[in-house]
Amino acid sequence: MTTIAVLGNGRVGGNLATALARAGHEVTVADRTPGAAADAARTARIVINATPGAGSLDRLAALREELRDKILVDVSNATTDGPDGLPADLIHPGSSLAEQLQEALPETRVVKTLNTMLFPVMTAPATLTQAPTAFLSGDDPQAKQTVRELLTDLGWQEEWIADLGGIQTARATEAAILFVPHVIRSGGFAPFAISIAR
């Protein structure tokens, strides 16, 4: 059992919080109430960033003290929205939200994962017709191992998890968000994920 704070109570955050609590973890969800994120982060061992990616950097940089020595699991993608509300462009081209967070929070161990799929797949990967891939990016091997264990609690099989390396590899998985609007427009809003077939 691990104490986990989920920042963001939308579809992504709510879905993750419910599944992690069901797996036996002690989960707190922070909404946009002033001070809620700081209070939740202060008492957790692991903090999950499920806030809208466009504002994540400012929100989390303000929690530098609360996030000190914590693992920050970043599942967000920082994009501008098109006219239909779907992702249009990356906010950090040539970098990534995860890299920006690690730079702003040097005493926090940032791990990027679960950002290459629609949110229902995050907690129910086995419901897809073929195995999806959950990617890990981060500079701290121990933090990535802890996140790997969380993923198995969410139903991810070990062979479905791919460690890409350091935090800079997050720019590759974050760029995968540019697939999303085209896939949704062509096939509808049905669960899908990026998968590496071997």
Backbone as a chain_set.jsonl record, in Angstrom:
{"seq": "MTTIAVLGNGRVGGNLATALARAGHEVTVADRTPGAAADAARTARIVINATPGAGSLDRLAALREELRDKILVDVSNATTDGPDGLPADLIHPGSSLAEQLQEALPETRVVKTLNTMLFPVMTAPATLTQAPTAFLSGDDPQAKQTVRELLTDLGWQEEWIADLGGIQTARATEAAILFVPHVIRSGGFAPFAISIAR", "coords": {"N": [[0.848, -1.195, 0.0], [0.555, 2.149, -0.883], [0.833, 5.675, -0.336], [-0.842, 7.899, -2.305], [-1.209, 10.809, -4.223], [-3.462, 12.25, -6.383], [-3.382, 14.674, -8.718], [-5.757, 16.563, -10.122], [-9.036, 16.067, -11.07], [-10.498, 15.191, -13.219], [-11.598, 13.172, -16.038], [-9.323, 11.536, -16.479], [-7.783, 11.707, -14.04], [-9.764, 10.922, -12.154], [-10.389, 8.337, -13.021], [-7.893, 7.002, -12.696], [-7.539, 7.349, -9.914], [-9.693, 5.902, -8.806], [-9.109, 3.278, -9.688], [-6.582, 2.81, -8.525], [-7.168, 3.014, -5.811], [-8.876, 0.843, -5.6], [-7.0, -1.112, -5.962], [-5.799, -1.166, -3.532], [-4.332, 0.986, -2.571], [-3.716, 4.025, -0.715], [-5.438, 6.736, -1.538], [-5.581, 10.135, -2.437], [-7.465, 12.687, -3.912], [-6.901, 15.693, -5.5], [-8.661, 18.589, -6.095], [-9.44, 21.691, -7.799], [-9.583, 23.432, -5.707], [-8.264, 26.058, -3.737], [-5.112, 25.402, -2.355], [-5.562, 22.663, -2.169], [-4.051, 20.931, -3.812], [-1.466, 21.267, -2.799], [-1.788, 20.359, -0.161], [-2.472, 17.672, -0.608], [-0.209, 16.711, -2.006], [1.783, 17.037, -0.113], [1.438, 15.036, 1.798], [1.71, 12.643, 0.468], [3.428, 9.79, -0.949], [3.776, 9.246, -3.597], [2.997, 11.263, -6.366], [0.594, 11.963, -8.77], [0.41, 13.55, -11.813], [-2.334, 14.6, -13.251], [-3.4, 16.809, -14.337], [-4.634, 19.28, -16.705], [-2.439, 19.438, -19.424], [-1.504, 21.852, -20.548], [-1.379, 23.738, -18.518], [0.104, 22.527, -16.578], [2.877, 22.814, -15.926], [3.214, 25.342, -14.655], [1.456, 24.994, -12.47], [2.591, 22.823, -11.06], [5.24, 23.613, -10.611], [4.874, 25.484, -8.682], [4.596, 23.922, -6.488], [6.992, 23.112, -5.473], [8.33, 22.702, -2.96], [6.549, 20.961, -1.646], [6.714, 18.772, -3.308], [9.248, 17.857, -3.053], [11.638, 15.276, -2.952], [9.747, 13.411, -3.702], [8.076, 11.007, -5.859], [7.04, 11.913, -8.993], [4.55, 11.183, -11.106], [3.961, 11.689, -14.339], [1.31, 11.994, -16.432], [0.278, 13.581, -18.33], [-0.224, 15.485, -21.387], [1.149, 18.23, -23.009], [-0.48, 20.402, -24.893], [-1.754, 22.583, -27.475], [-5.173, 23.323, -28.233], [-7.268, 22.372, -30.963], [-9.918, 23.728, -33.09], [-11.987, 21.92, -32.645], [-11.547, 21.071, -30.117], [-9.766, 19.023, -29.816], [-6.328, 17.812, -29.5], [-3.874, 19.942, -30.987], [-1.249, 21.163, -31.464], [2.09, 20.711, -30.121], [3.096, 22.116, -27.017], [5.655, 22.27, -26.071], [7.725, 21.964, -28.227], [10.563, 20.141, -29.384], [11.284, 19.579, -26.851], [9.787, 18.462, -23.833], [6.864, 18.179, -21.75], [7.433, 16.635, -19.501], [10.241, 16.822, -19.296], [10.478, 19.55, -18.825], [9.185, 19.718, -16.373], [10.928, 18.162, -14.794], [13.193, 19.772, -14.861], [12.25, 22.068, -13.588], [11.714, 21.037, -11.118], [14.016, 19.934, -9.534], [14.575, 18.312, -7.32], [12.725, 16.369, -7.31], [11.584, 13.223, -8.441], [10.832, 12.606, -11.587], [8.643, 10.721, -13.572], [7.571, 9.713, -16.671], [4.631, 8.376, -18.074], [1.901, 6.387, -19.437], [0.778, 8.193, -21.274], [0.192, 7.761, -23.904], [-2.255, 6.871, -24.831], [-5.87, 6.557, -24.86], [-7.829, 7.556, -22.035], [-9.41, 5.408, -20.776], [-7.928, 3.097, -21.228], [-5.731, 3.235, -19.588], [-6.286, 2.059, -17.122], [-7.393, -0.328, -17.775], [-5.96, -2.151, -19.562], [-6.122, -4.684, -20.709], [-8.486, -4.85, -22.052], [-8.33, -4.136, -24.696], [-8.066, -5.297, -28.121], [-5.571, -6.141, -28.852], [-2.327, -6.327, -27.298], [-1.457, -3.391, -25.556], [1.14, -0.836, -25.206], [2.855, 0.448, -22.438], [4.857, 3.132, -21.837], [7.897, 4.049, -20.182], [9.625, 6.859, -19.024], [12.374, 8.395, -17.531], [14.812, 9.636, -15.184], [15.581, 8.341, -12.884], [16.224, 5.164, -11.855], [15.133, 3.666, -9.701], [12.773, 5.028, -9.115], [11.405, 4.6, -11.488], [11.066, 1.835, -11.326], [9.316, 1.669, -9.166], [7.087, 2.921, -10.289], [6.584, 1.136, -12.344], [5.67, -1.035, -10.837], [3.3, 0.085, -9.882], [1.921, 0.233, -12.303], [1.527, -2.481, -12.849], [-0.298, -3.017, -10.854], [-2.442, -1.757, -11.961], [-3.187, -3.445, -13.941], [-1.405, -3.874, -15.989], [0.626, -6.016, -17.811], [3.92, -7.314, -17.328], [5.419, -7.591, -19.707], [4.25, -5.746, -21.324], [5.206, -3.296, -20.692], [7.49, -0.784, -21.41], [10.656, 0.423, -20.9], [12.002, 3.337, -21.831], [14.232, 4.853, -21.254], [16.075, 7.754, -20.204], [14.663, 10.927, -18.986], [14.501, 12.598, -21.173], [13.548, 11.047, -23.22], [10.863, 11.257, -23.109], [9.964, 13.183, -24.843], [9.491, 11.898, -27.213], [7.317, 10.133, -26.696], [5.413, 11.998, -25.91], [5.051, 13.365, -28.284], [3.528, 11.569, -29.64], [0.922, 12.187, -29.118], [-0.009, 13.65, -31.201], [-1.052, 11.877, -32.999], [-3.562, 11.351, -32.006], [-5.926, 13.135, -32.507], [-6.394, 12.607, -35.217], [-6.831, 9.844, -35.309], [-9.148, 9.677, -33.741], [-10.934, 11.242, -35.25], [-11.1, 9.693, -37.541], [-11.899, 7.177, -36.657], [-13.651, 7.399, -34.515], [-14.484, 7.974, -31.0], [-13.139, 5.74, -29.474], [-11.598, 3.458, -27.183], [-8.066, 3.331, -27.455], [-4.546, 2.64, -27.945], [-1.048, 3.399, -28.273], [1.05, 0.912, -29.556], [3.824, -1.28, -29.43], [4.721, -3.586, -31.703], [6.256, -6.736, -31.908]], "CA": [[0.0, 0.0, 0.0], [1.318, 3.384, -1.024], [0.025, 6.891, -0.301], [-0.798, 8.498, -3.635], [-2.024, 11.997, -4.463], [-3.781, 12.472, -7.794], [-3.696, 16.081, -8.968], [-6.669, 16.598, -11.249], [-10.165, 15.174, -10.813], [-11.274, 14.977, -14.436], [-11.751, 11.767, -16.429], [-8.06, 10.821, -16.297], [-7.491, 11.608, -12.621], [-10.795, 10.131, -11.477], [-10.224, 6.949, -13.433], [-6.702, 6.479, -12.025], [-7.756, 7.317, -8.469], [-10.595, 4.787, -8.502], [-8.42, 2.012, -9.908], [-5.503, 2.655, -7.545], [-7.804, 2.74, -4.517], [-9.354, -0.536, -5.688], [-5.813, -1.979, -5.842], [-5.37, -1.177, -2.137], [-3.517, 2.145, -2.199], [-4.395, 5.136, -0.046], [-5.447, 7.728, -2.611], [-6.227, 11.425, -2.24], [-7.636, 13.417, -5.165], [-6.913, 17.141, -5.283], [-9.369, 19.357, -7.121], [-8.862, 23.026, -8.002], [-9.739, 24.24, -4.511], [-6.962, 26.6, -3.313], [-4.403, 24.656, -1.324], [-5.845, 21.225, -2.192], [-2.925, 20.216, -4.415], [-0.346, 21.308, -1.856], [-2.097, 19.478, 0.969], [-2.423, 16.287, -1.069], [1.174, 16.37, -2.348], [2.619, 17.049, 1.096], [1.269, 13.815, 2.594], [1.794, 11.46, -0.387], [4.74, 9.312, -1.384], [3.743, 9.359, -5.053], [2.039, 12.253, -6.847], [0.28, 11.767, -10.187], [-0.049, 14.757, -12.48], [-3.405, 14.389, -14.221], [-3.958, 18.125, -14.641], [-4.492, 19.601, -18.125], [-1.021, 19.636, -19.671], [-1.141, 23.225, -20.906], [-1.1, 24.509, -17.307], [0.761, 21.679, -15.578], [4.193, 23.284, -15.496], [3.037, 26.411, -13.67], [0.815, 24.457, -11.274], [3.478, 21.952, -10.29], [6.414, 24.368, -10.188], [4.487, 26.17, -7.448], [4.577, 22.93, -5.406], [8.358, 22.586, -5.397], [8.64, 22.206, -1.611], [5.692, 19.814, -1.352], [7.108, 17.651, -4.163], [10.64, 17.495, -2.782], [11.898, 13.862, -2.627], [8.615, 12.572, -4.099], [7.99, 10.547, -7.245], [5.966, 12.581, -9.73], [4.171, 10.43, -12.295], [3.339, 12.646, -15.255], [0.537, 11.314, -17.477], [-0.335, 14.633, -19.146], [0.407, 15.954, -22.62], [0.995, 19.687, -23.102], [-0.823, 20.743, -26.272], [-2.804, 23.551, -27.758], [-6.353, 22.645, -28.762], [-7.83, 22.816, -32.224], [-11.275, 24.239, -32.988], [-12.895, 20.878, -32.163], [-11.159, 20.707, -28.764], [-8.766, 17.956, -29.83], [-4.962, 18.349, -29.537], [-3.451, 20.485, -32.282], [0.205, 21.28, -31.522], [2.813, 20.565, -28.868], [3.501, 23.375, -26.383], [7.11, 22.233, -25.842], [8.417, 21.255, -29.309], [11.994, 20.022, -29.125], [11.424, 19.225, -25.444], [8.562, 17.788, -23.399], [6.372, 18.615, -20.445], [8.153, 15.896, -18.461], [11.57, 17.423, -19.142], [10.302, 20.863, -18.206], [8.866, 19.482, -14.961], [12.134, 17.715, -14.104], [14.07, 20.933, -14.717], [11.665, 22.975, -12.595], [11.613, 20.327, -9.837], [15.225, 19.095, -9.543], [14.621, 17.378, -6.191], [11.604, 15.455, -7.504], [11.902, 12.209, -9.447], [9.738, 12.621, -12.554], [8.524, 9.564, -14.46], [6.503, 9.882, -17.666], [4.007, 7.13, -18.504], [0.449, 6.336, -19.686], [0.326, 9.355, -22.04], [0.067, 7.4, -25.317], [-3.49, 6.094, -24.936], [-7.047, 7.204, -24.297], [-7.804, 7.324, -20.586], [-9.911, 4.126, -20.243], [-6.919, 2.044, -21.369], [-4.769, 3.356, -18.496], [-6.647, 1.183, -16.011], [-7.98, -1.569, -18.297], [-5.244, -2.422, -20.806], [-6.459, -5.988, -21.277], [-9.751, -4.79, -22.799], [-8.058, -3.932, -26.115], [-7.972, -6.551, -28.859], [-4.169, -6.549, -28.833], [-1.639, -5.769, -26.133], [-0.904, -2.042, -25.692], [2.438, -0.617, -24.57], [3.014, 1.582, -21.523], [6.251, 3.54, -21.885], [8.45, 4.73, -19.012], [10.762, 7.756, -19.238], [12.77, 9.017, -16.269], [16.244, 9.556, -14.897], [15.833, 7.605, -11.652], [15.796, 3.775, -12.044], [14.296, 3.198, -8.598], [11.45, 5.635, -9.299], [10.752, 3.893, -12.596], [10.653, 0.522, -10.829], [8.116, 1.889, -8.352], [5.984, 3.198, -11.208], [6.319, -0.145, -13.013], [4.838, -1.811, -9.913], [1.963, 0.69, -9.921], [1.282, -0.164, -13.556], [1.035, -3.853, -12.714], [-1.514, -2.918, -10.043], [-3.516, -1.279, -12.849], [-3.499, -4.466, -14.93], [-0.407, -3.958, -17.054], [1.548, -7.137, -17.721], [5.317, -6.887, -17.374], [5.901, -7.522, -21.086], [3.605, -4.612, -21.994], [5.83, -2.072, -20.18], [8.776, -0.551, -22.072], [11.468, 1.507, -20.338], [12.693, 3.983, -22.949], [15.463, 5.491, -20.808], [16.015, 8.988, -19.434], [13.485, 11.784, -19.107], [14.448, 13.22, -22.497], [12.796, 10.197, -24.144], [9.445, 11.622, -23.035], [9.564, 14.022, -25.98], [8.983, 10.993, -28.245], [5.963, 9.665, -26.377], [4.499, 13.145, -25.922], [4.747, 13.692, -29.678], [2.52, 10.621, -30.118], [-0.402, 12.789, -28.96], [-0.422, 14.199, -32.489], [-1.861, 10.852, -33.655], [-4.87, 11.195, -31.372], [-7.073, 13.738, -33.174], [-6.639, 11.967, -36.51], [-7.418, 8.534, -35.033], [-10.522, 9.896, -33.271], [-11.767, 11.707, -36.363], [-11.295, 8.631, -38.53], [-12.503, 5.961, -36.111], [-14.519, 7.653, -33.378], [-13.875, 8.044, -29.669], [-13.074, 4.401, -28.899], [-10.299, 3.286, -26.54], [-6.928, 2.831, -28.222], [-3.228, 2.954, -27.377], [0.123, 3.121, -29.097], [1.582, -0.391, -29.207], [5.004, -1.738, -30.156], [4.573, -4.999, -32.08], [7.555, -7.365, -32.188]], "C": [[0.882, 1.243, 0.0], [0.37, 4.57, -0.921], [0.25, 7.645, -1.604], [-1.71, 9.715, -3.677], [-2.22, 12.13, -5.958], [-4.172, 13.937, -7.939], [-4.504, 16.153, -10.254], [-7.792, 15.603, -11.031], [-11.093, 15.063, -12.019], [-11.351, 13.494, -14.763], [-10.482, 10.962, -16.169], [-7.779, 10.62, -14.809], [-8.482, 10.749, -11.859], [-10.665, 8.649, -11.766], [-9.034, 6.307, -12.72], [-6.918, 6.345, -10.518], [-8.623, 6.128, -8.069], [-9.874, 3.452, -8.609], [-7.319, 1.771, -8.875], [-6.055, 2.38, -6.145], [-8.312, 1.299, -4.482], [-8.205, -1.532, -5.525], [-5.223, -1.956, -4.434], [-4.522, -0.006, -1.696], [-4.378, 3.2, -1.492], [-4.306, 6.352, -0.964], [-6.208, 8.981, -2.186], [-6.307, 12.121, -3.593], [-7.74, 14.897, -4.855], [-7.649, 17.81, -6.431], [-8.722, 20.744, -7.223], [-9.061, 23.961, -6.806], [-8.37, 24.773, -4.076], [-6.356, 25.79, -2.178], [-4.598, 23.158, -1.379], [-4.664, 20.431, -2.745], [-1.739, 20.166, -3.46], [-0.574, 20.363, -0.69], [-1.961, 18.018, 0.566], [-0.989, 15.853, -1.335], [2.038, 16.219, -1.105], [2.58, 15.702, 1.819], [1.435, 12.532, 1.779], [3.239, 11.06, -0.645], [4.879, 9.466, -2.898], [2.671, 10.364, -5.436], [1.846, 12.024, -8.344], [-0.245, 13.071, -10.757], [-1.058, 14.387, -13.558], [-4.118, 15.706, -14.495], [-3.817, 18.376, -16.133], [-3.068, 20.065, -18.429], [-0.605, 21.058, -19.956], [-0.794, 24.059, -19.678], [-0.31, 23.753, -16.258], [2.061, 22.257, -15.045], [4.067, 24.366, -14.433], [2.46, 25.866, -12.368], [1.798, 23.668, -10.414], [4.743, 22.652, -9.837], [6.132, 25.11, -8.882], [4.481, 25.236, -6.238], [5.966, 22.342, -5.152], [8.68, 22.006, -4.029], [7.831, 20.955, -1.288], [6.11, 18.566, -2.136], [8.555, 17.203, -3.95], [10.731, 16.028, -2.337], [10.729, 12.933, -2.951], [8.831, 12.037, -5.519], [6.797, 11.247, -7.874], [5.719, 11.798, -11.011], [3.376, 11.376, -13.198], [2.635, 11.896, -16.375], [-0.072, 12.309, -18.463], [0.453, 14.897, -20.425], [0.112, 17.45, -22.755], [0.771, 20.074, -24.562], [-1.732, 21.958, -26.315], [-3.972, 22.774, -28.357], [-6.776, 23.245, -30.087], [-9.257, 23.298, -32.025], [-12.277, 23.219, -32.455], [-12.532, 20.394, -30.762], [-10.139, 19.598, -28.68], [-7.362, 18.558, -29.925], [-4.567, 18.807, -30.93], [-1.93, 20.502, -32.407], [0.811, 21.091, -30.145], [3.209, 21.937, -28.318], [5.013, 23.436, -26.201], [7.809, 21.485, -26.972], [9.923, 21.261, -29.076], [12.315, 19.718, -27.676], [10.179, 18.429, -25.076], [8.128, 18.386, -22.071], [7.165, 17.927, -19.335], [9.549, 16.474, -18.219], [11.483, 18.775, -18.457], [9.992, 20.724, -16.719], [10.117, 19.051, -14.195], [13.107, 18.874, -13.886], [13.565, 21.876, -13.633], [11.653, 22.375, -11.194], [12.81, 19.385, -9.689], [15.297, 18.084, -8.408], [13.426, 16.426, -6.183], [11.987, 14.474, -8.598], [10.708, 12.064, -10.387], [9.798, 11.365, -13.424], [7.333, 9.8, -15.378], [5.958, 8.517, -18.044], [2.532, 7.36, -18.811], [-0.079, 7.493, -20.532], [0.129, 9.05, -23.527], [-1.184, 6.575, -25.57], [-4.667, 6.951, -24.475], [-7.217, 6.727, -22.855], [-8.389, 5.989, -20.124], [-8.871, 3.009, -20.286], [-5.927, 2.066, -20.203], [-5.023, 2.335, -17.39], [-7.295, -0.117, -16.467], [-7.298, -1.96, -19.599], [-5.656, -3.713, -21.485], [-7.757, -5.97, -22.082], [-9.535, -4.541, -24.289], [-7.877, -5.28, -26.812], [-6.536, -7.03, -29.02], [-3.468, -5.788, -27.724], [-1.129, -4.366, -26.422], [0.477, -1.974, -25.052], [2.348, 0.604, -23.659], [4.499, 1.907, -21.476], [6.647, 4.227, -20.582], [9.619, 5.592, -19.453], [11.089, 8.406, -17.901], [14.233, 8.77, -15.983], [16.579, 8.676, -13.694], [15.321, 6.162, -11.787], [14.868, 3.263, -10.944], [12.882, 3.765, -8.713], [10.701, 4.93, -10.418], [10.294, 2.497, -12.168], [9.391, 0.636, -9.983], [6.912, 2.131, -9.241], [5.607, 1.935, -11.981], [5.399, -1.014, -12.139], [3.42, -1.247, -9.831], [1.209, 0.269, -11.177], [0.764, -1.599, -13.476], [-0.22, -3.896, -11.841], [-2.711, -2.479, -10.874], [-3.839, -2.279, -13.963], [-2.522, -4.605, -16.071], [0.503, -5.157, -16.818], [2.974, -6.636, -17.944], [5.799, -6.701, -18.815], [5.247, -6.394, -21.887], [4.242, -3.277, -21.606], [7.223, -1.928, -20.781], [9.472, 0.659, -21.46], [12.305, 2.097, -21.469], [14.007, 4.621, -22.548], [15.191, 6.77, -20.034], [14.808, 9.854, -19.747], [13.376, 12.421, -20.484], [13.683, 12.361, -23.499], [11.306, 10.497, -24.109], [9.016, 12.49, -24.209], [9.029, 13.151, -27.121], [7.56, 10.548, -27.942], [4.967, 10.825, -26.347], [4.123, 13.537, -27.347], [3.687, 12.756, -30.253], [1.11, 11.162, -29.962], [-0.911, 13.348, -30.284], [-1.158, 13.174, -33.346], [-3.327, 10.968, -33.257], [-6.011, 11.853, -32.143], [-7.414, 13.051, -34.492], [-7.281, 10.596, -36.328], [-8.873, 8.688, -34.596], [-11.424, 10.334, -34.418], [-12.055, 10.593, -37.363], [-12.047, 7.43, -37.978], [-13.426, 6.155, -34.933], [-13.775, 7.583, -32.056], [-13.964, 6.67, -29.005], [-11.69, 4.211, -28.286], [-9.241, 2.744, -27.489], [-5.647, 3.253, -27.533], [-2.174, 2.728, -28.437], [0.706, 1.785, -28.628], [2.808, -0.701, -30.044], [4.826, -3.234, -30.437], [5.943, -5.561, -32.425], [7.321, -8.77, -32.747]], "O": [[1.824, 1.361, 0.783], [-0.774, 4.487, -1.367], [1.379, 7.984, -1.959], [-2.851, 9.658, -3.219], [-1.252, 12.125, -6.718], [-5.161, 14.388, -7.362], [-4.003, 15.845, -11.336], [-7.536, 14.417, -10.827], [-12.3, 14.868, -11.877], [-11.191, 12.651, -13.881], [-10.554, 9.829, -15.692], [-7.562, 9.493, -14.365], [-8.092, 9.941, -11.016], [-10.81, 7.812, -10.875], [-9.148, 5.198, -12.199], [-6.526, 5.345, -9.917], [-8.318, 5.429, -7.103], [-10.006, 2.595, -7.735], [-7.146, 0.647, -8.404], [-5.473, 1.606, -5.385], [-8.194, 0.617, -3.465], [-8.393, -2.64, -5.023], [-4.245, -2.654, -4.167], [-4.035, 0.009, -0.566], [-5.597, 3.249, -1.658], [-3.232, 6.926, -1.146], [-7.315, 8.909, -1.653], [-5.328, 12.144, -4.338], [-8.568, 15.311, -4.043], [-7.304, 17.622, -7.598], [-7.589, 20.939, -6.782], [-8.742, 25.148, -6.885], [-7.404, 24.011, -4.049], [-7.009, 25.527, -1.168], [-3.873, 22.429, -0.702], [-4.314, 19.38, -2.208], [-1.084, 19.132, -3.333], [0.338, 19.647, -0.277], [-1.4, 17.215, 1.312], [-0.588, 14.757, -0.943], [2.923, 15.365, -1.058], [3.584, 15.277, 2.39], [1.314, 11.439, 2.332], [4.151, 11.883, -0.568], [5.956, 9.776, -3.41], [1.564, 10.329, -4.9], [2.816, 11.904, -9.092], [-1.22, 13.632, -10.257], [-0.691, 13.921, -14.637], [-5.299, 15.72, -14.844], [-2.971, 17.757, -16.779], [-2.551, 20.971, -17.776], [0.521, 21.448, -19.647], [0.001, 24.993, -19.777], [-0.074, 24.27, -15.166], [2.32, 22.197, -13.843], [4.75, 24.308, -13.411], [2.917, 26.23, -11.284], [1.834, 23.825, -9.194], [5.277, 22.323, -8.778], [7.037, 25.335, -8.079], [4.374, 25.691, -5.099], [6.095, 21.214, -4.675], [9.252, 20.919, -3.946], [8.361, 19.998, -0.723], [5.888, 17.442, -1.687], [9.021, 16.269, -4.602], [9.99, 15.594, -1.454], [10.723, 11.782, -2.517], [9.659, 12.548, -6.273], [5.682, 11.183, -7.356], [6.575, 11.753, -11.895], [2.271, 11.802, -12.861], [3.286, 11.232, -17.182], [-0.851, 11.922, -19.334], [1.636, 14.573, -20.526], [-1.036, 17.878, -22.631], [1.704, 20.077, -25.366], [-2.385, 22.311, -25.333], [-3.783, 21.696, -28.922], [-6.664, 24.45, -30.312], [-9.76, 23.278, -30.902], [-13.298, 23.594, -31.88], [-13.119, 19.434, -30.262], [-9.686, 19.257, -27.587], [-7.211, 19.692, -30.38], [-4.879, 18.154, -31.926], [-1.378, 19.926, -33.344], [0.144, 21.282, -29.128], [3.613, 22.818, -29.078], [5.593, 24.522, -26.178], [8.437, 20.458, -26.713], [10.489, 22.259, -28.629], [13.484, 19.609, -27.306], [9.582, 17.786, -25.939], [8.916, 19.013, -21.364], [7.527, 18.561, -18.344], [9.984, 16.599, -17.074], [12.314, 19.106, -17.611], [10.471, 21.509, -15.901], [10.349, 19.514, -13.078], [13.768, 18.948, -12.85], [14.35, 22.418, -12.855], [11.59, 23.1, -10.202], [12.639, 18.166, -9.714], [16.015, 17.09, -8.521], [13.151, 15.764, -5.183], [12.641, 14.848, -9.572], [9.694, 11.469, -10.024], [10.854, 10.996, -13.939], [6.221, 10.055, -14.914], [6.729, 7.594, -18.308], [1.981, 8.411, -18.482], [-1.282, 7.754, -20.512], [-0.077, 9.964, -24.324], [-1.185, 5.684, -26.42], [-4.48, 7.951, -23.782], [-6.797, 5.624, -22.504], [-7.895, 5.454, -19.131], [-8.921, 2.082, -19.478], [-5.346, 1.035, -19.866], [-4.082, 1.81, -16.794], [-7.704, -0.927, -15.635], [-7.958, -2.092, -20.63], [-5.554, -3.832, -22.706], [-8.097, -6.963, -22.725], [-10.465, -4.718, -25.076], [-7.57, -6.283, -26.167], [-6.307, -8.208, -29.296], [-3.941, -4.747, -27.266], [-0.442, -4.156, -27.421], [0.929, -2.936, -24.431], [1.837, 1.653, -24.051], [5.311, 1.055, -21.115], [5.831, 4.903, -19.955], [10.505, 5.125, -20.169], [10.199, 8.908, -17.215], [14.822, 7.81, -16.48], [17.737, 8.305, -13.504], [14.11, 5.949, -11.829], [13.928, 2.517, -11.217], [11.906, 3.066, -8.443], [9.499, 4.688, -10.309], [9.242, 2.031, -12.606], [8.498, -0.207, -10.077], [5.83, 1.606, -8.979], [4.427, 1.697, -12.24], [4.47, -1.647, -12.64], [2.453, -2.0, -9.724], [0.012, -0.017, -11.129], [-0.318, -1.897, -13.981], [-1.104, -4.722, -12.067], [-3.854, -2.788, -10.54], [-4.666, -1.996, -14.83], [-2.761, -5.359, -17.014], [1.086, -5.294, -15.743], [3.199, -5.66, -18.66], [6.517, -5.744, -19.104], [5.657, -6.122, -23.015], [3.858, -2.235, -22.137], [8.044, -2.839, -20.677], [8.951, 1.774, -21.496], [13.203, 1.442, -21.998], [14.831, 4.91, -23.416], [14.207, 6.867, -19.301], [14.031, 9.556, -20.654], [12.275, 12.753, -20.923], [13.216, 12.872, -24.517], [10.561, 10.044, -24.978], [7.832, 12.534, -24.543], [8.205, 13.61, -27.912], [6.695, 10.577, -28.818], [3.806, 10.653, -26.718], [3.005, 13.99, -27.592], [3.022, 13.095, -31.232], [0.186, 10.658, -30.601], [-2.119, 13.501, -30.467], [-1.819, 13.544, -34.316], [-4.222, 10.716, -34.064], [-7.003, 11.178, -32.419], [-8.587, 12.926, -34.845], [-8.169, 10.219, -37.092], [-9.735, 7.923, -35.027], [-12.55, 9.854, -34.544], [-13.129, 10.555, -37.963], [-12.748, 6.739, -38.717], [-13.944, 5.177, -34.393], [-12.609, 7.193, -31.993], [-14.762, 6.461, -28.092], [-10.709, 4.742, -28.806], [-9.498, 1.803, -28.24], [-5.653, 4.112, -26.651], [-2.376, 1.964, -29.38], [0.84, 1.559, -27.425], [2.83, -0.415, -31.242], [4.787, -4.044, -29.511], [6.708, -4.931, -33.156], [8.279, -9.48, -33.052]]}, "num_chains": 1, "name": "protein.A"}
